[in-house]
Coordinates of C-alpha atoms in Angstrom, one line a residue:
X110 CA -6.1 -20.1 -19.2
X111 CA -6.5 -21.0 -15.8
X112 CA -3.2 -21.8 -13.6
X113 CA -3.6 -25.4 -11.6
X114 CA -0.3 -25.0 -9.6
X115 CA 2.4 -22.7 -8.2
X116 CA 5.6 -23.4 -9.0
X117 CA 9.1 -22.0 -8.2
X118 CA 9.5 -19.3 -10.9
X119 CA 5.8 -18.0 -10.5
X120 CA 6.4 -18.1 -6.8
X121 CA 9.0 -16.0 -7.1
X122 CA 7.5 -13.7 -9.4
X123 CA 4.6 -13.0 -7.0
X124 CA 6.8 -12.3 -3.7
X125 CA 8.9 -10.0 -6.0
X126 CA 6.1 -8.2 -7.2
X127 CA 4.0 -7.9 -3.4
X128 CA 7.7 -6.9 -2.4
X129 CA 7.8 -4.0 -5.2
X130 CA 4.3 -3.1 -4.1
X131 CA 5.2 -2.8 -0.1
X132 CA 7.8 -0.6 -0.9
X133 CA 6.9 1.6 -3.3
X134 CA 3.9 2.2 -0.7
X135 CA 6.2 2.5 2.5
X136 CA 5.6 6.0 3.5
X137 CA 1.7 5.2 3.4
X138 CA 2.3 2.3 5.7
X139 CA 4.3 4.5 7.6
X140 CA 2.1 7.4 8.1
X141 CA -1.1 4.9 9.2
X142 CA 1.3 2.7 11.7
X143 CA -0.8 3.9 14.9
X144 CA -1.0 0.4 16.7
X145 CA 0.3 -1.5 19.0
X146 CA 2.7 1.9 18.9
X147 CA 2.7 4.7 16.5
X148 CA 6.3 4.9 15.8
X149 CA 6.0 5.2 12.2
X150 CA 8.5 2.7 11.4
X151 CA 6.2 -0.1 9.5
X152 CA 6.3 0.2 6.3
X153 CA 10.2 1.2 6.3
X154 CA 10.7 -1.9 8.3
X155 CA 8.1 -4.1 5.8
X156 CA 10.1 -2.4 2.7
X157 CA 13.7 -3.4 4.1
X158 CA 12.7 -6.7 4.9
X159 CA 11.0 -7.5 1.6
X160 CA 14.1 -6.2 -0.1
X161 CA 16.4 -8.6 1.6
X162 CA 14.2 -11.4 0.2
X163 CA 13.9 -9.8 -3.4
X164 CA 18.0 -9.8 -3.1
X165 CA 17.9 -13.4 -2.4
X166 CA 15.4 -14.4 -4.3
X167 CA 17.5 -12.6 -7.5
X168 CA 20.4 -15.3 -6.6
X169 CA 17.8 -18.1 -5.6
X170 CA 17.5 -20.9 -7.9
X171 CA 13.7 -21.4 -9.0
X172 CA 13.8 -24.8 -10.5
X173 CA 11.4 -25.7 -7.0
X174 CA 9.2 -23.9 -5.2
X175 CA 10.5 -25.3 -2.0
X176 CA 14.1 -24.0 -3.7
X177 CA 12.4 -20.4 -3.4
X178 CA 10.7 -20.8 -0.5
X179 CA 13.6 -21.3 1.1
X180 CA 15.8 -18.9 -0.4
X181 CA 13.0 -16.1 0.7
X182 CA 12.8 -17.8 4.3
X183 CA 16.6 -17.6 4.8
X184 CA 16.4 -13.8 3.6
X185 CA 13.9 -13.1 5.6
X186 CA 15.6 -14.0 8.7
X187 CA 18.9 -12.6 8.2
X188 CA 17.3 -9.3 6.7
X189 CA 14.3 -8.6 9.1
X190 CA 13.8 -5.5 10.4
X191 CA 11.6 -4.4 13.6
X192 CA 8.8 -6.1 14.9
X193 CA 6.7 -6.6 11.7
X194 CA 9.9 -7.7 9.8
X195 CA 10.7 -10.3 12.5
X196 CA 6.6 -11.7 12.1
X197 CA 7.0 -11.9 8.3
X198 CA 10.2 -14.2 8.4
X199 CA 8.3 -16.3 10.9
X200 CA 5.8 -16.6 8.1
X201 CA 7.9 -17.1 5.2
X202 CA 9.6 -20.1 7.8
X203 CA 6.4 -21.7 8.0
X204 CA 5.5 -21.5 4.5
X205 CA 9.1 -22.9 3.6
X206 CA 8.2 -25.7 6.4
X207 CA 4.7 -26.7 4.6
X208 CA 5.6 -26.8 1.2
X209 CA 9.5 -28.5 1.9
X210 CA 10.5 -31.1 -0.7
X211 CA 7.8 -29.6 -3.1
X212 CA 8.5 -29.0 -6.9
X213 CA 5.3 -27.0 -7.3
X214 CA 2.6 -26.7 -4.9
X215 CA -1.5 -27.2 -5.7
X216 CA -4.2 -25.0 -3.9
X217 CA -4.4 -27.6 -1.1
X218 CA -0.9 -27.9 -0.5
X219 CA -0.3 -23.6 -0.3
X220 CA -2.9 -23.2 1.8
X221 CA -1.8 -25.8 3.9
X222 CA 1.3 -24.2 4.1
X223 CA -0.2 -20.7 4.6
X224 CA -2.0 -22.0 7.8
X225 CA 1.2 -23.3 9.5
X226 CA 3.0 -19.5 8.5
X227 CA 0.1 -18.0 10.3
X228 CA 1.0 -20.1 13.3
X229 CA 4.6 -19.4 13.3
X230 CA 3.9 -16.0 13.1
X231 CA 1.4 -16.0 16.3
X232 CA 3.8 -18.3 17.9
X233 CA 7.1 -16.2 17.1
X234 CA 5.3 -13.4 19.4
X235 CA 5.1 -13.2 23.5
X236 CA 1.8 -11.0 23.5
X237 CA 0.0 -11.5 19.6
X238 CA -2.0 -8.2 19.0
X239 CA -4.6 -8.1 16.5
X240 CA -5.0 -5.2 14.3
X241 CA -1.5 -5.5 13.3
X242 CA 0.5 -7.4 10.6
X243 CA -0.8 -10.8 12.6
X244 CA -4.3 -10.3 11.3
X245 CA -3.5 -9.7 7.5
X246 CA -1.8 -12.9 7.9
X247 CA -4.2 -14.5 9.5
X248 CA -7.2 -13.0 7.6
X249 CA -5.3 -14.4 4.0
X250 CA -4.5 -17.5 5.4
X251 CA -8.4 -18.3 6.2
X252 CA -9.2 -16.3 3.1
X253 CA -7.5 -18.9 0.6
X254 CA -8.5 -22.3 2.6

């Protein structure tokens, strides 16, 4: 069976599940957070954000996806955490902001959406550095165009 659309209840299973994944691998993410400054804070700052929007996204209705993208953006911003947590509400903005008004989204439409959260995120930065969470983003959002 092959899936033709994302809609708001298997949106939300797949940020809850990446969310599960970031956090149950924090202390890796800590211990290899050597750049832009090895302050060893990534992954706890990663896990806390993502667990803000798994909190929301428990309450969030997921009749729409633009009902859960929004619901995770929202999170994201009042639950971010550090630098990398600040970049990855940026993201989830833009990705809100490119599938808004959207029941359910088709490959074109996401990966629309995915390009304009990789420029929020660059943009929501004074100085972008590469090699840090800006490149993941940016490497996925090319990856599935």
């Amino acid at each position: 069976m092959s899936i033709n659309y994302l809609n708001g209840y298997r949106l939300k299973r797949a940020i809850l599940a990446g969310s599960e994944s970031v956090i149950l691998h924090k202390d890796y993410l800590n211990k290899i957070n050597v750049f832009p400054v090895a302050d060893g804070d990534t992954g706890t700052n990663m896990a806390l954000t993502l667990k803000s929007i798994a909190d929301g996204l428990y309450e969030c209705d997921e009749s729409t996806i633009d009902s859960v993208v929004r619901c995770a953006a929202d999170s994201a911003l009042t639950g971010s955490r550090g630098n990398s947590g600040s970049i990855l509400a940026q993201f989830y903005q833009g990705i809100s902001d490119g599938l808004a008004g959207r029941e359910r989204a088709d490959a074109k439409h996401f990966a629309g959406a995915a390009v304009l959260a990789k420029e929020y995120a660059y943009e929501s930065m004074m100085e972008p550095k590469e090699g840090t969470i800006l490149t993941v983003i940016r490497d996925w959002s090319t990856g599935i165009t």
